[in-house]
Amino acid sequence: MNTEKVDVLVIGSGPAGSVAASIVHQAGYKVKVVEKEKFPRFVIGESLLPRTMEALDQAKLLEAVKAKGFQEKFGAKFLRGSDVCDFNFSDQFTKGWGWTWQVPREDFDLTLAEEVKRMGVDVAFETAVTGIQFNGTDSVTTTIDKSGKESKIEARFIIDSSGYGRVIPRLFNLDRPSGLPMRKTLFSHIEDPHRNTYDEPNRIIVIVHEPETWIWVIPFSNGYTSVGFVGSPTFFDKVKGMGPEEALRFLINSEPHIAARFGKNSFRFAPRTIEGWSVTTDKFFGDGFVLTGNVTEFLDPVFSSGVTLAVSSSQLAANLLVRQLAGESINWQTEYQETMMKGVDTFRTYVNGWYDQSLQEVFFAKNVNPVFKNQICSVLAGYVWDEENPFVKKHARALKSLVEVLRLEKTE
């Protein structure tokens, strides 16, 4: 059996894996990436946040992405009946990037992986991890490729960026439920030839369809727009017995905001369903490994936090690992897990506020202080570690207090 020695093994070649591999490679260490799937492959998480750009920048991946001509994104628009709330990232409280992209993920992820490979990193697609043995921080990983050939990889450290594959959590029984309610989505990419007439190609549109059910509308530069309904599994009982295309057309035509725009247009692929995506782990690290990306925790698609948390966690973990490989002592609990959980918990507050509708009260209020709106805009831009922002530092308390003030004003 072939045995290969590397400094760092990265599991997964999605955005998290590509960012981590690039940063460690730039520091002069030998990196190998193994990816179970064949790229390009479809995955959701198509609307990025500006905070993502910082990780892509450090990983030297920005120019490769820019060259692809993806749809630029400058904000987020929320609709509920006749109510409109528009956020422009240039108005955010936190100093940082004021724009990002909306991307078909199969193209975006392949672009990142190919750029990492061009840098000189060995990226092995269609190669699955079947076992890992740790000896302190050293490890031996067994893999099998598409031809059935087994190999071993000896590494000084493993970064698990396997996303929904959750390689290390599954191998070592680390998975735990996140505590968020079960939700489901039905979605597709739809031809959108008249999207410019709606003056909305350059931001995500989020539509409140029912109190706890919402729709994403994410235009791409390729002429298609991603449209998906998200709600509890019981919401989809109304289309029970229908085929996927019939079901999504029925739902689209039941929503006035999008019926005329998408009701009769062609789907790029048969509508797909995903449910039960929220899962977490007790610990994001251990002797010889760290978990990054969706393998740590995926909350909910409503504020497009998935890719931001994925690449931000990889950026942080890779920088810490470079220091550790150079001989520095790293406290992974405080410097990594607790730091990442601050961002996760901030997003969680706003996700919960969206579904209990308290955040919707803020978004659609007529008299929200513009300073507060700009501070919330920073959260929506992904700057969930900026503790100068009260809606980050005291996220739960700040949001609750603002909602209470708005409710009091309505009664006066």
CSV table of C-alpha atoms in Angstrom, one decimal:
chain,number,residue,atom,x,y,z
A,1,MET,CA,0.0,0.0,0.0
A,2,ASN,CA,1.3,3.4,-1.0
A,3,THR,CA,2.2,5.7,1.9
A,4,GLU,CA,2.7,9.5,1.6
A,5,LYS,CA,4.1,11.9,4.2
A,6,VAL,CA,2.9,15.5,4.5
A,7,ASP,CA,2.8,18.2,7.1
A,8,VAL,CA,-0.9,18.8,6.8
A,9,LEU,CA,-3.8,16.8,5.4
A,10,VAL,CA,-6.9,18.8,4.5
A,11,ILE,CA,-10.1,16.8,4.1
A,12,GLY,CA,-12.5,18.4,1.7
A,13,SER,CA,-11.9,20.8,-1.2
A,14,GLY,CA,-14.8,23.2,-0.7
A,15,PRO,CA,-14.2,26.8,0.1
A,16,ALA,CA,-13.2,26.0,3.7
A,17,GLY,CA,-10.6,23.4,2.6
A,18,SER,CA,-9.3,25.6,-0.2
A,19,VAL,CA,-8.7,28.5,2.1
A,20,ALA,CA,-7.0,26.4,4.7
A,21,ALA,CA,-4.8,24.6,2.2
A,22,SER,CA,-3.7,27.8,0.6
A,23,ILE,CA,-2.8,29.6,3.8
A,24,VAL,CA,-0.8,26.6,5.2
A,25,HIS,CA,0.9,26.1,1.8
A,26,GLN,CA,1.9,29.8,1.6
A,27,ALA,CA,3.7,29.3,5.0
A,28,GLY,CA,6.0,26.7,3.4
A,29,TYR,CA,4.4,23.5,4.6
A,30,LYS,CA,3.6,20.4,2.5
A,31,VAL,CA,-0.2,20.1,2.2
A,32,LYS,CA,-2.4,17.5,0.6
A,33,VAL,CA,-6.1,17.8,0.0
A,34,VAL,CA,-8.4,14.8,-0.4
A,35,GLU,CA,-12.0,15.3,-1.7
A,36,LYS,CA,-14.6,12.5,-1.8
A,37,GLU,CA,-16.6,14.1,-4.7
A,38,LYS,CA,-15.8,14.7,-8.3
A,39,PHE,CA,-15.7,18.4,-9.1
A,40,PRO,CA,-17.7,20.3,-10.3
A,41,ARG,CA,-20.5,19.2,-8.0
A,42,PHE,CA,-23.6,20.9,-6.9
A,43,VAL,CA,-24.1,22.4,-3.4
A,44,ILE,CA,-26.1,25.2,-1.9
A,45,GLY,CA,-24.8,28.3,-0.1
A,46,GLU,CA,-24.8,30.6,-3.2
A,47,SER,CA,-25.0,34.1,-1.7
A,48,LEU,CA,-21.7,35.1,-0.1
A,49,LEU,CA,-21.2,37.8,2.6
A,50,PRO,CA,-18.5,40.5,2.5
A,51,ARG,CA,-16.6,39.0,5.4
A,52,THR,CA,-15.9,36.1,3.1
A,53,MET,CA,-13.7,38.4,1.0
A,54,GLU,CA,-11.1,38.7,3.8
A,55,ALA,CA,-10.5,35.0,3.9
A,56,LEU,CA,-10.3,34.7,0.2
A,57,ASP,CA,-7.9,37.6,0.1
A,58,GLN,CA,-5.5,36.2,2.6
A,59,ALA,CA,-5.7,32.8,0.7
A,60,LYS,CA,-4.8,34.6,-2.5
A,61,LEU,CA,-7.9,33.3,-4.2
A,62,LEU,CA,-9.7,36.6,-4.9
A,63,GLU,CA,-8.2,37.2,-8.4
A,64,ALA,CA,-9.1,33.8,-9.6
A,65,VAL,CA,-12.7,34.4,-8.5
A,66,LYS,CA,-12.8,37.9,-10.0
A,67,ALA,CA,-11.8,36.4,-13.4
A,68,LYS,CA,-14.9,34.3,-13.5
A,69,GLY,CA,-17.3,37.3,-13.7
A,70,PHE,CA,-19.7,36.1,-11.0
A,71,GLN,CA,-22.6,38.4,-10.1
A,72,GLU,CA,-21.5,41.1,-7.7
A,73,LYS,CA,-23.6,41.5,-4.6
A,74,PHE,CA,-24.0,44.8,-2.7
A,75,GLY,CA,-26.7,44.1,-0.2
A,76,ALA,CA,-29.8,42.3,0.9
A,77,LYS,CA,-33.4,43.2,0.4
A,78,PHE,CA,-36.3,41.8,2.5
A,79,LEU,CA,-39.9,41.9,1.5
A,80,ARG,CA,-43.1,41.1,3.5
A,81,GLY,CA,-46.3,42.0,1.6
A,82,SER,CA,-45.9,45.7,0.8
A,83,ASP,CA,-43.2,46.2,3.4
A,84,VAL,CA,-39.6,46.6,2.1
A,85,CYS,CA,-36.3,46.7,4.0
A,86,ASP,CA,-33.2,47.2,2.0
A,87,PHE,CA,-29.6,46.9,3.3
A,88,ASN,CA,-26.6,48.2,1.4
A,89,PHE,CA,-23.3,46.8,2.7
A,90,SER,CA,-21.6,50.2,2.0
A,91,ASP,CA,-23.7,51.5,4.9
A,92,GLN,CA,-22.5,49.0,7.5
A,93,PHE,CA,-21.0,50.0,10.8
A,94,THR,CA,-17.9,47.9,10.6
A,95,LYS,CA,-15.0,48.9,8.4
A,96,GLY,CA,-14.5,46.1,5.9
A,97,TRP,CA,-15.6,44.9,2.5
A,98,GLY,CA,-18.8,46.5,1.1
A,99,TRP,CA,-19.5,43.9,-1.5
A,100,THR,CA,-19.1,40.3,-2.5
A,101,TRP,CA,-20.5,37.8,-5.0
A,102,GLN,CA,-23.5,35.5,-5.7
A,103,VAL,CA,-22.2,32.3,-7.2
A,104,PRO,CA,-23.3,29.0,-8.6
A,105,ARG,CA,-21.3,26.9,-6.1
A,106,GLU,CA,-20.2,24.2,-8.6
A,107,ASP,CA,-18.3,26.9,-10.5
A,108,PHE,CA,-17.1,28.8,-7.4
A,109,ASP,CA,-15.8,25.8,-5.6
A,110,LEU,CA,-14.1,24.4,-8.7
A,111,THR,CA,-12.4,27.8,-9.2
A,112,LEU,CA,-11.0,27.8,-5.7
A,113,ALA,CA,-9.8,24.1,-5.9
A,114,GLU,CA,-8.2,24.6,-9.2
A,115,GLU,CA,-6.4,27.7,-8.0
A,116,VAL,CA,-5.1,25.9,-5.0
A,117,LYS,CA,-3.9,23.1,-7.3
A,118,ARG,CA,-2.2,25.7,-9.5
A,119,MET,CA,-0.3,26.9,-6.5
A,120,GLY,CA,1.3,23.5,-6.1
A,121,VAL,CA,-1.0,21.8,-3.6
A,122,ASP,CA,-1.8,18.1,-4.4
A,123,VAL,CA,-5.6,17.9,-4.6
A,124,ALA,CA,-6.9,14.4,-4.9
A,125,PHE,CA,-10.6,14.3,-6.1
A,126,GLU,CA,-12.8,11.2,-5.7
A,127,THR,CA,-10.7,10.0,-2.8
A,128,ALA,CA,-12.6,9.1,0.4
A,129,VAL,CA,-11.3,8.8,3.9
A,130,THR,CA,-12.0,5.4,5.4
A,131,GLY,CA,-10.1,5.6,8.7
A,132,ILE,CA,-7.8,7.7,10.8
A,133,GLN,CA,-5.4,6.6,13.6
A,134,PHE,CA,-3.9,9.3,15.8
A,135,ASN,CA,-0.6,9.1,17.7
A,136,GLY,CA,-0.5,12.4,19.6
A,137,THR,CA,-0.7,15.1,17.0
A,138,ASP,CA,0.6,12.7,14.3
A,139,SER,CA,-1.8,10.7,12.3
A,140,VAL,CA,-2.2,8.0,9.6
A,141,THR,CA,-5.2,8.3,7.4
A,142,THR,CA,-6.4,5.6,5.1
A,143,THR,CA,-8.0,6.6,1.8
A,144,ILE,CA,-9.6,4.8,-1.1
A,145,ASP,CA,-9.8,6.3,-4.6
A,146,LYS,CA,-12.4,5.8,-7.4
A,147,SER,CA,-10.5,2.8,-8.7
A,148,GLY,CA,-10.6,1.1,-5.3
A,149,LYS,CA,-6.9,1.7,-4.6
A,150,GLU,CA,-6.1,2.2,-0.9
A,151,SER,CA,-3.4,4.6,0.3
A,152,LYS,CA,-2.1,5.9,3.6
A,153,ILE,CA,-1.2,9.5,4.4
A,154,GLU,CA,1.0,10.3,7.4
A,155,ALA,CA,0.5,13.9,8.6
A,156,ARG,CA,1.6,16.1,11.4
A,157,PHE,CA,-1.9,17.6,11.6
A,158,ILE,CA,-5.4,17.2,9.9
A,159,ILE,CA,-7.8,20.0,9.0
A,160,ASP,CA,-11.2,18.5,8.5
A,161,SER,CA,-13.2,20.7,6.1
A,162,SER,CA,-15.4,17.9,4.9
A,163,GLY,CA,-18.6,19.9,5.3
A,164,TYR,CA,-21.8,17.7,5.3
A,165,GLY,CA,-19.5,14.7,5.0
A,166,ARG,CA,-18.4,15.3,8.6
A,167,VAL,CA,-15.5,12.8,8.4
A,168,ILE,CA,-13.9,13.2,11.8
A,169,PRO,CA,-17.1,13.7,13.8
A,170,ARG,CA,-18.6,10.6,12.2
A,171,LEU,CA,-15.5,8.5,12.7
A,172,PHE,CA,-15.1,9.5,16.3
A,173,ASN,CA,-18.8,10.0,17.3
A,174,LEU,CA,-18.6,13.7,17.9
A,175,ASP,CA,-21.9,14.8,16.2
A,176,ARG,CA,-24.5,16.4,18.3
A,177,PRO,CA,-27.9,18.0,17.4
A,178,SER,CA,-27.7,21.8,17.2
A,179,GLY,CA,-31.0,22.5,19.0
A,180,LEU,CA,-32.5,24.4,16.1
A,181,PRO,CA,-35.9,23.2,14.8
A,182,MET,CA,-36.0,20.9,11.7
A,183,ARG,CA,-36.4,22.8,8.5
A,184,LYS,CA,-36.6,21.9,4.8
A,185,THR,CA,-36.0,23.6,1.5
A,186,LEU,CA,-37.3,23.0,-2.1
A,187,PHE,CA,-35.3,24.9,-4.7
A,188,SER,CA,-33.9,25.1,-8.3
A,189,HIS,CA,-32.2,27.5,-10.7
A,190,ILE,CA,-34.7,29.2,-13.0
A,191,GLU,CA,-34.3,31.1,-16.3
A,192,ASP,CA,-34.6,34.8,-15.5
A,193,PRO,CA,-34.3,36.8,-18.8
A,194,HIS,CA,-36.1,39.9,-17.5
A,195,ARG,CA,-34.4,40.2,-14.1
A,196,ASN,CA,-33.0,43.6,-14.8
A,197,THR,CA,-36.5,45.0,-15.1
A,198,TYR,CA,-36.9,44.2,-11.5
A,199,ASP,CA,-33.8,46.3,-10.6
A,200,GLU,CA,-32.7,43.5,-8.3
A,201,PRO,CA,-29.8,41.6,-9.8
A,202,ASN,CA,-27.1,42.8,-7.4
A,203,ARG,CA,-28.4,41.6,-4.1
A,204,ILE,CA,-30.2,38.7,-2.5
A,205,ILE,CA,-33.9,39.1,-2.0
A,206,VAL,CA,-35.5,37.4,1.0
A,207,ILE,CA,-39.3,37.2,0.9
A,208,VAL,CA,-41.6,36.4,3.9
A,209,HIS,CA,-44.0,34.0,2.4
A,210,GLU,CA,-45.7,32.9,5.6
A,211,PRO,CA,-44.7,33.9,9.2
A,212,GLU,CA,-42.1,31.1,9.5
A,213,THR,CA,-41.6,30.4,5.8
A,214,TRP,CA,-39.4,32.4,3.5
A,215,ILE,CA,-38.1,32.5,-0.1
A,216,TRP,CA,-34.6,33.2,-1.4
A,217,VAL,CA,-34.0,34.8,-4.8
A,218,ILE,CA,-30.4,34.9,-5.8
A,219,PRO,CA,-29.6,36.1,-9.3
A,220,PHE,CA,-26.4,34.9,-11.1
A,221,SER,CA,-24.5,36.4,-13.9
A,222,ASN,CA,-25.2,33.3,-16.1
A,223,GLY,CA,-28.9,34.2,-16.7
A,224,TYR,CA,-30.3,31.9,-14.1
A,225,THR,CA,-31.6,32.8,-10.6
A,226,SER,CA,-31.7,30.5,-7.6
A,227,VAL,CA,-35.1,30.3,-6.0
A,228,GLY,CA,-35.9,28.3,-2.9
A,229,PHE,CA,-38.6,28.0,-0.3
A,230,VAL,CA,-37.6,27.3,3.3
A,231,GLY,CA,-39.9,26.3,6.1
A,232,SER,CA,-40.9,23.6,8.5
A,233,PRO,CA,-41.5,20.1,6.9
A,234,THR,CA,-45.2,20.6,7.6
A,235,PHE,CA,-45.3,23.6,5.3
A,236,PHE,CA,-44.6,21.3,2.3
A,237,ASP,CA,-47.5,19.1,3.1
A,238,LYS,CA,-49.5,21.4,0.8
A,239,VAL,CA,-47.5,20.0,-2.2
A,240,LYS,CA,-47.5,16.4,-0.9
A,241,GLY,CA,-48.0,14.0,-3.8
A,242,MET,CA,-46.8,16.5,-6.4
A,243,GLY,CA,-43.6,15.9,-8.4
A,244,PRO,CA,-40.7,18.3,-7.6
A,245,GLU,CA,-41.2,20.6,-10.6
A,246,GLU,CA,-45.0,20.7,-10.1
A,247,ALA,CA,-44.5,21.4,-6.4
A,248,LEU,CA,-42.1,24.3,-6.9
A,249,ARG,CA,-44.2,25.9,-9.6
A,250,PHE,CA,-47.2,25.7,-7.4
A,251,LEU,CA,-45.4,27.4,-4.6
A,252,ILE,CA,-43.9,30.1,-6.9
A,253,ASN,CA,-47.3,30.9,-8.3
A,254,SER,CA,-48.7,31.2,-4.8
A,255,GLU,CA,-46.3,34.1,-4.0
A,256,PRO,CA,-47.2,37.5,-5.7
A,257,HIS,CA,-43.7,38.8,-5.5
A,258,ILE,CA,-42.3,36.1,-7.8
A,259,ALA,CA,-45.2,34.5,-9.7
A,260,ALA,CA,-45.0,36.7,-12.8
A,261,ARG,CA,-41.2,36.6,-12.8
A,262,PHE,CA,-40.7,32.9,-12.5
A,263,GLY,CA,-44.0,31.1,-12.8
A,264,LYS,CA,-43.6,29.8,-16.4
A,265,ASN,CA,-39.8,29.9,-16.8
A,266,SER,CA,-37.6,26.8,-17.4
A,267,PHE,CA,-35.7,25.1,-14.6
A,268,ARG,CA,-32.0,24.4,-15.1
A,269,PHE,CA,-32.4,21.2,-13.1
A,270,ALA,CA,-35.2,19.3,-11.4
A,271,PRO,CA,-36.0,21.0,-8.1
A,272,ARG,CA,-34.2,19.5,-5.1
A,273,THR,CA,-35.0,19.1,-1.4
A,274,ILE,CA,-32.7,19.3,1.5
A,275,GLU,CA,-33.8,19.0,5.2
A,276,GLY,CA,-32.3,18.4,8.6
A,277,TRP,CA,-29.1,20.4,8.0
A,278,SER,CA,-28.5,21.7,11.5
A,279,VAL,CA,-25.9,19.7,13.4
A,280,THR,CA,-22.9,20.5,15.6
A,281,THR,CA,-20.2,19.0,17.7
A,282,ASP,CA,-19.0,19.3,21.3
A,283,LYS,CA,-15.5,20.1,20.4
A,284,PHE,CA,-14.0,21.7,17.3
A,285,PHE,CA,-10.5,20.4,17.8
A,286,GLY,CA,-8.4,17.6,19.3
A,287,ASP,CA,-4.9,16.3,19.4
A,288,GLY,CA,-3.8,16.5,15.8
A,289,PHE,CA,-6.9,17.9,14.2
A,290,VAL,CA,-9.2,20.8,13.9
A,291,LEU,CA,-12.7,21.0,12.4
A,292,THR,CA,-13.5,23.9,10.1
A,293,GLY,CA,-16.4,25.0,7.8
A,294,ASN,CA,-19.8,23.3,8.0
A,295,VAL,CA,-18.2,20.4,9.8
A,296,THR,CA,-18.3,22.5,12.9
A,297,GLU,CA,-21.9,23.8,12.7
A,298,PHE,CA,-24.3,24.9,10.0
A,299,LEU,CA,-27.2,27.0,11.3
A,300,ASP,CA,-29.6,28.0,8.6
A,301,PRO,CA,-29.5,29.5,5.1
A,302,VAL,CA,-31.6,32.6,6.0
A,303,PHE,CA,-28.6,35.1,6.4
A,304,SER,CA,-26.2,33.2,4.1
A,305,SER,CA,-23.9,32.6,7.0
A,306,GLY,CA,-22.7,29.1,5.9
A,307,VAL,CA,-19.8,30.0,3.6
A,308,THR,CA,-18.7,33.0,5.8
A,309,LEU,CA,-18.4,30.8,8.9
A,310,ALA,CA,-16.8,28.1,6.8
A,311,VAL,CA,-14.0,30.2,5.3
A,312,SER,CA,-13.5,32.4,8.4
A,313,SER,CA,-13.0,29.3,10.6
A,314,SER,CA,-10.5,27.9,8.0
A,315,GLN,CA,-8.7,31.2,7.9
A,316,LEU,CA,-8.4,31.3,11.7
A,317,ALA,CA,-7.5,27.6,12.1
A,318,ALA,CA,-4.9,27.7,9.3
A,319,ASN,CA,-3.2,30.8,10.9
A,320,LEU,CA,-3.2,29.1,14.3
A,321,LEU,CA,-1.8,25.9,12.8
A,322,VAL,CA,1.0,27.7,11.0
A,323,ARG,CA,2.0,29.2,14.4
A,324,GLN,CA,1.8,25.8,16.1
A,325,LEU,CA,3.9,24.1,13.4
A,326,ALA,CA,6.5,26.8,13.9
A,327,GLY,CA,6.8,25.7,17.6
A,328,GLU,CA,4.4,28.1,19.2
A,329,SER,CA,1.9,26.8,21.9
A,330,ILE,CA,-1.7,27.4,20.8
A,331,ASN,CA,-4.7,27.3,23.1
A,332,TRP,CA,-7.2,25.9,20.6
A,333,GLN,CA,-10.1,26.2,23.1
A,334,THR,CA,-9.8,30.0,23.6
A,335,GLU,CA,-8.1,31.1,20.4
A,336,TYR,CA,-10.2,28.9,18.1
A,337,GLN,CA,-13.4,27.3,19.5
A,338,GLU,CA,-14.5,30.1,21.7
A,339,THR,CA,-13.7,32.7,19.0
A,340,MET,CA,-15.7,30.8,16.4
A,341,MET,CA,-18.6,30.3,18.8
A,342,LYS,CA,-18.9,34.0,19.3
A,343,GLY,CA,-19.6,34.4,15.6
A,344,VAL,CA,-21.9,31.3,15.5
A,345,ASP,CA,-23.9,32.5,18.6
A,346,THR,CA,-24.3,36.0,17.1
A,347,PHE,CA,-25.7,34.5,13.9
A,348,ARG,CA,-27.9,32.2,16.0
A,349,THR,CA,-29.5,35.1,17.7
A,350,TYR,CA,-30.5,36.7,14.4
A,351,VAL,CA,-31.6,33.4,12.9
A,352,ASN,CA,-33.9,32.7,16.0
A,353,GLY,CA,-35.1,36.3,15.8
A,354,TRP,CA,-36.0,35.8,12.1
A,355,TYR,CA,-38.1,32.8,12.8
A,356,ASP,CA,-39.8,34.1,16.0
A,357,GLN,CA,-40.5,37.3,13.9
A,358,SER,CA,-39.0,39.7,16.4
A,359,LEU,CA,-36.3,40.6,13.9
A,360,GLN,CA,-38.9,41.1,11.2
A,361,GLU,CA,-40.4,43.7,13.5
A,362,VAL,CA,-37.1,45.5,13.3
A,363,PHE,CA,-36.6,45.1,9.6
A,364,PHE,CA,-40.0,46.4,8.7
A,365,ALA,CA,-40.4,49.1,11.3
A,366,LYS,CA,-40.9,52.6,10.0
A,367,ASN,CA,-38.6,54.5,12.4
A,368,VAL,CA,-35.5,52.4,13.2
A,369,ASN,CA,-32.6,54.5,14.2
A,370,PRO,CA,-30.2,54.5,11.1
A,371,VAL,CA,-27.2,53.9,13.4
A,372,PHE,CA,-28.9,50.7,14.7
A,373,LYS,CA,-29.7,49.7,11.1
A,374,ASN,CA,-26.1,50.1,10.1
A,375,GLN,CA,-24.9,48.1,13.1
A,376,ILE,CA,-27.3,45.3,12.1
A,377,CYS,CA,-26.1,45.6,8.5
A,378,SER,CA,-22.7,44.7,9.7
A,379,VAL,CA,-24.0,41.4,11.1
A,380,LEU,CA,-25.7,40.7,7.8
A,381,ALA,CA,-22.4,41.4,6.1
A,382,GLY,CA,-20.8,38.7,8.2
A,383,TYR,CA,-18.8,40.9,10.6
A,384,VAL,CA,-19.9,38.9,13.6
A,385,TRP,CA,-16.7,39.3,15.6
A,386,ASP,CA,-16.6,43.1,15.7
A,387,GLU,CA,-17.2,43.7,19.4
A,388,GLU,CA,-17.2,47.4,18.9
A,389,ASN,CA,-20.7,46.8,17.5
A,390,PRO,CA,-23.3,46.5,20.3
A,391,PHE,CA,-25.4,44.2,18.0
A,392,VAL,CA,-22.5,41.8,18.1
A,393,LYS,CA,-21.0,42.2,21.5
A,394,LYS,CA,-24.4,42.0,23.3
A,395,HIS,CA,-26.3,40.6,20.4
A,396,ALA,CA,-29.2,39.0,22.3
A,397,ARG,CA,-29.7,41.9,24.7
A,398,ALA,CA,-29.3,44.6,22.0
A,399,LEU,CA,-31.8,42.9,19.7
A,400,LYS,CA,-34.3,42.3,22.5
A,401,SER,CA,-34.0,45.9,23.7
A,402,LEU,CA,-34.6,47.3,20.3
A,403,VAL,CA,-37.6,45.1,19.7
A,404,GLU,CA,-39.1,46.2,23.1
A,405,VAL,CA,-38.6,49.9,22.2
A,406,LEU,CA,-40.3,49.5,18.8
A,407,ARG,CA,-43.2,47.7,20.4
A,408,LEU,CA,-43.6,50.4,23.0
A,409,GLU,CA,-43.5,53.1,20.3
A,410,LYS,CA,-46.3,51.3,18.4
A,411,THR,CA,-48.6,51.3,21.5
A,412,GLU,CA,-48.1,55.0,22.2
